[in-house]
XYZ file of C-alpha atoms in Angstrom:
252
model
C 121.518 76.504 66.768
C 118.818 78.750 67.969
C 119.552 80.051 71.213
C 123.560 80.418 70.472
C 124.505 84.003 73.001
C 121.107 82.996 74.263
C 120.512 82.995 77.899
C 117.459 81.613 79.307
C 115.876 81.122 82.500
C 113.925 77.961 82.927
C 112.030 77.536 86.315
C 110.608 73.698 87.557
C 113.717 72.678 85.602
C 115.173 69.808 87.752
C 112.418 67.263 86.065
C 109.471 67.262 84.028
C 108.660 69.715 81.272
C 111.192 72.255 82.746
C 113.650 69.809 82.513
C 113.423 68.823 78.986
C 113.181 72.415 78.489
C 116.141 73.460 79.534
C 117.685 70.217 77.803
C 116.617 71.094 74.409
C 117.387 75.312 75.159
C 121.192 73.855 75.639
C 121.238 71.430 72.861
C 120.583 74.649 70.852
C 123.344 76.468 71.836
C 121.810 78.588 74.768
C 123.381 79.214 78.359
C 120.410 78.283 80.825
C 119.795 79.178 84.643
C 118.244 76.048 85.712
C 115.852 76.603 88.681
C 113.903 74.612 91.214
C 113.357 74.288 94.471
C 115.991 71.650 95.034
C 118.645 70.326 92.348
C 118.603 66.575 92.791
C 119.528 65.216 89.484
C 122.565 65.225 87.266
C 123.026 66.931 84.105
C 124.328 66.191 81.163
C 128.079 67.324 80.334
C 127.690 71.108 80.543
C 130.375 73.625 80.995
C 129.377 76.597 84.102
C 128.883 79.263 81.443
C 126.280 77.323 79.730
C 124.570 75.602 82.288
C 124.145 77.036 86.218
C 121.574 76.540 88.633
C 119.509 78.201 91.095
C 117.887 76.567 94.018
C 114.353 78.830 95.144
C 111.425 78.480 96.074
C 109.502 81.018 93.765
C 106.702 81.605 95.968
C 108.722 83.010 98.405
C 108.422 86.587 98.631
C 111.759 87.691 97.558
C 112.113 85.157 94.985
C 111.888 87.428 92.054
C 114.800 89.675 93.765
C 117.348 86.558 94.289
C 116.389 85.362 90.720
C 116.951 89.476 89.590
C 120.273 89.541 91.354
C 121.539 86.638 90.067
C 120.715 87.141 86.098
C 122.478 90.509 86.327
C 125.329 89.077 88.134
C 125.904 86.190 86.031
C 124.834 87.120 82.422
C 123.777 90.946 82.715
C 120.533 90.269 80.689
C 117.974 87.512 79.763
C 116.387 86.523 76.142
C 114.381 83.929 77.149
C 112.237 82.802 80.756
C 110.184 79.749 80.541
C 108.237 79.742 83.690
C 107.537 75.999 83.870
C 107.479 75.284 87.966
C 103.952 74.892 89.232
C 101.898 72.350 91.583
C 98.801 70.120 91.851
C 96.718 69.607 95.189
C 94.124 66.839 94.470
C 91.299 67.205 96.735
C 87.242 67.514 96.312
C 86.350 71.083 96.046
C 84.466 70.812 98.929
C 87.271 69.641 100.872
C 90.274 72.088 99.867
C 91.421 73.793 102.587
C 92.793 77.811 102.806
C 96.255 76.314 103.100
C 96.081 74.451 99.757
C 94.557 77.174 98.024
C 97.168 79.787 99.307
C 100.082 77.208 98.570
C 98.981 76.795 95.090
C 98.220 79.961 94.217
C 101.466 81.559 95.060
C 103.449 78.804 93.226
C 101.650 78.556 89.821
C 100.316 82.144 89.803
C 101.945 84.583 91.881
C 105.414 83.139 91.624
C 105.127 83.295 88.023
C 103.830 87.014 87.902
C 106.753 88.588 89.982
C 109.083 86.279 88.131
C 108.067 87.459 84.944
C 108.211 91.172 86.543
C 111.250 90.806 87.220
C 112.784 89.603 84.630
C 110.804 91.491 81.975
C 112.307 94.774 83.823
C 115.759 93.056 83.276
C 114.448 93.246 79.336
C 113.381 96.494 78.892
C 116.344 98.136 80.647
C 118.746 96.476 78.581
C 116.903 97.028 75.390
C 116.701 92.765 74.922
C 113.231 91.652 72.743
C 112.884 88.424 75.020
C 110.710 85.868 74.672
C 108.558 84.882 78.137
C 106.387 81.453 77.509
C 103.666 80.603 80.645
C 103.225 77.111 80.886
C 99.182 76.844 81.370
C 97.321 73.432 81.107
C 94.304 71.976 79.240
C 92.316 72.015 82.647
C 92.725 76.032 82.170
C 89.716 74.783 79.891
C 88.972 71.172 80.308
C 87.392 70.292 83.797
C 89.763 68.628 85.906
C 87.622 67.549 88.895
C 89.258 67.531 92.648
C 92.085 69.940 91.311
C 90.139 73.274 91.691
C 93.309 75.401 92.787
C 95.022 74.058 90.039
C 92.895 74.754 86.909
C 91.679 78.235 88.925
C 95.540 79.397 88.486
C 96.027 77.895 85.028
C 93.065 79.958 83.579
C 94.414 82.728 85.294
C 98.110 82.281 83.875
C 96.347 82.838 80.256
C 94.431 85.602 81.320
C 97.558 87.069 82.537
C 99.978 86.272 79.681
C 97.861 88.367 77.476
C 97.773 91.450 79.616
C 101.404 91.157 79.833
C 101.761 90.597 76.138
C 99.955 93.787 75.584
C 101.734 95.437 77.709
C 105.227 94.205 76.994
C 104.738 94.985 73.363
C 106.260 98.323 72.890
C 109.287 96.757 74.293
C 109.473 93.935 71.993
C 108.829 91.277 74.192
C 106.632 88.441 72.822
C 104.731 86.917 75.985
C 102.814 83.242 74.902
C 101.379 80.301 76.775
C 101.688 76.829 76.264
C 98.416 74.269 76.968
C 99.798 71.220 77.852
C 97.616 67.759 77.736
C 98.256 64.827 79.416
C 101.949 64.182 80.245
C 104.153 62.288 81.793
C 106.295 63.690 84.383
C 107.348 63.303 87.727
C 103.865 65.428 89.280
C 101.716 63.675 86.807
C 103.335 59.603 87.784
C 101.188 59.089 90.932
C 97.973 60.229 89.612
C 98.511 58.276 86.125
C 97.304 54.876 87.570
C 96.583 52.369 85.001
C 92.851 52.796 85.451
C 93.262 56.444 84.702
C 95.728 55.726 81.484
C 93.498 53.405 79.985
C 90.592 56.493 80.380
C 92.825 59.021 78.594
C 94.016 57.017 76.068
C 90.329 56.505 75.335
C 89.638 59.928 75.686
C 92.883 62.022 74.159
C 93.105 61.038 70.190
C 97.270 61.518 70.417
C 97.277 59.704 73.567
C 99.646 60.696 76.444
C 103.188 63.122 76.031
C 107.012 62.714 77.041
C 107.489 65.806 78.559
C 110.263 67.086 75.345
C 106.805 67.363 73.190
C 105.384 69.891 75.198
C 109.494 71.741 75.443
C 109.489 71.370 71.997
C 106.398 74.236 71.556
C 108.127 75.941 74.393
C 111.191 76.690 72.715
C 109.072 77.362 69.433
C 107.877 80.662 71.489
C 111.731 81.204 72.621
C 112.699 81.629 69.238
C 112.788 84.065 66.408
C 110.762 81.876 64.512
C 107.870 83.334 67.031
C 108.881 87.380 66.495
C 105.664 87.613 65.343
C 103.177 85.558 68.076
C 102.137 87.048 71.343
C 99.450 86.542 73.577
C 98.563 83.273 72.168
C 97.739 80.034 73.749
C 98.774 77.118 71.554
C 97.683 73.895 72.818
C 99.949 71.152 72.678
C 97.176 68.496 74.061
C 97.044 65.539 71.494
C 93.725 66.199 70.764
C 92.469 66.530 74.345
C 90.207 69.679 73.863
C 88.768 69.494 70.758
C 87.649 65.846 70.618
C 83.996 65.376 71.386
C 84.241 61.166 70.256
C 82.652 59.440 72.696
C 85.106 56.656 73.924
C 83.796 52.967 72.988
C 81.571 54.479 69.988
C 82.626 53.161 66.558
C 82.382 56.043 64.208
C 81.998 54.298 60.420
């Protein structure tokens, strides 16, 4: 049991990655603040002082206060935050508008600076070596055409995570990304048309995720078994980046 007088926060957690985050963080033992911007879903059988929830919108501007208050409220320090929430605007580049930009941009990158802030303040007054884990994407350095505001704010979530790791040191807190590739989850089911399945499963040697693959590396990072990893990236892409095959080519 990992995470046993663990407490982690886990943001996007009401489906999707975040979700099967904070699933496998409680099937370890750990007390989890489950956040999202709605709470739609039931959980499994979880007692309140393992499993609570928090309904915000991290963009908004006092989001990393409410989430602040709340930790030291409930729990009165924090191991673990696995900042999982984040959105996709699908549009030609030519055709995003300021609105979509802004919108995505303060969800996937700003939310999950002042977040981290936050909650890596909570750490280093209470003298807690916590684990943070970024959730970036393989479009932080795979092309992802008609999604610039997406991939722009995953490449800048690894960019970020190693300043903080760097930073954060000193304190003892470990601060690591994880590169998801194709997945499925409630953001990714529209797009994943059967057209666009057949291309990936050309194009991505492992083929396509269940969102507890890509938890699984998550909690990896939340663990001790981690102490010694920061500012890494590890991709968890089933091949995705790496693989120059050319699809329909028989290699002998």
């Amino acid at each position: 049991m990992r995470f046993t007088d663990k407490t982690a926060v886990v943001t996007g957690a009401n489906s999707g990655i975040g979700r099967a985050t904070a699933t496998r963080l409680l099937s370890e033992g750990g007390q989890v603040l489950a956040v999202d911007v709605r709470h739609d879903r039931t959980w499994p059988d979880a007692d309140a002082d393992q499993l609570r929830t928090l309904t915000l919108d991290i963009s908004a501007t006092d989001a990393a206060d409410i989430l602040a208050h709340r930790i030291e409220t409930d729990y009165g320090r924090v191991d673990v935050l696995a900042n999982v929430a984040g959105i996709l605007h699908i549009a030609p580049f030519l055709e995003v508008r300021r609105a979509d930009w802004d919108r995505v941009v303060a969800v996937n990158l700003t939310g999950t600076f002042f977040l981290s802030q936050a909650v890596a303040r909570i750490m280093v007054n209470t003298g807690t070596p916590g684990r943070i884990i970024n959730v970036s994407s393989v479009h932080a350095v795979v092309s992802e055409p008609n999604a610039a505001p997406y991939t722009a704010t995953k490449g800048g979530i690894e960019a970020m995570s190693r300043t903080m790791a760097s930073e954060l040191a000193p304190h003892g807190i470990t601060v690591n990304c994880v590169r998801p590739g194709p997945v499925r989850t409630g953001m990714s089911d529209p797009i994943y048309t059967p057209e666009l399945e057949r291309a990936l499963l050309d194009r991505v040697p492992l083929g396509i995720a269940p969102p507890e693959w890509i938890a699984a590396a998550i909690c990896y990072f939340a663990s001790e078994d981690a102490c010694f990893t920061t500012g890494a990236c590890l991709d968890v892409d089933g091949g995705y980046a790496m693989n120059g095959a050319l699809p329909g080519l028989t290699y002998a």
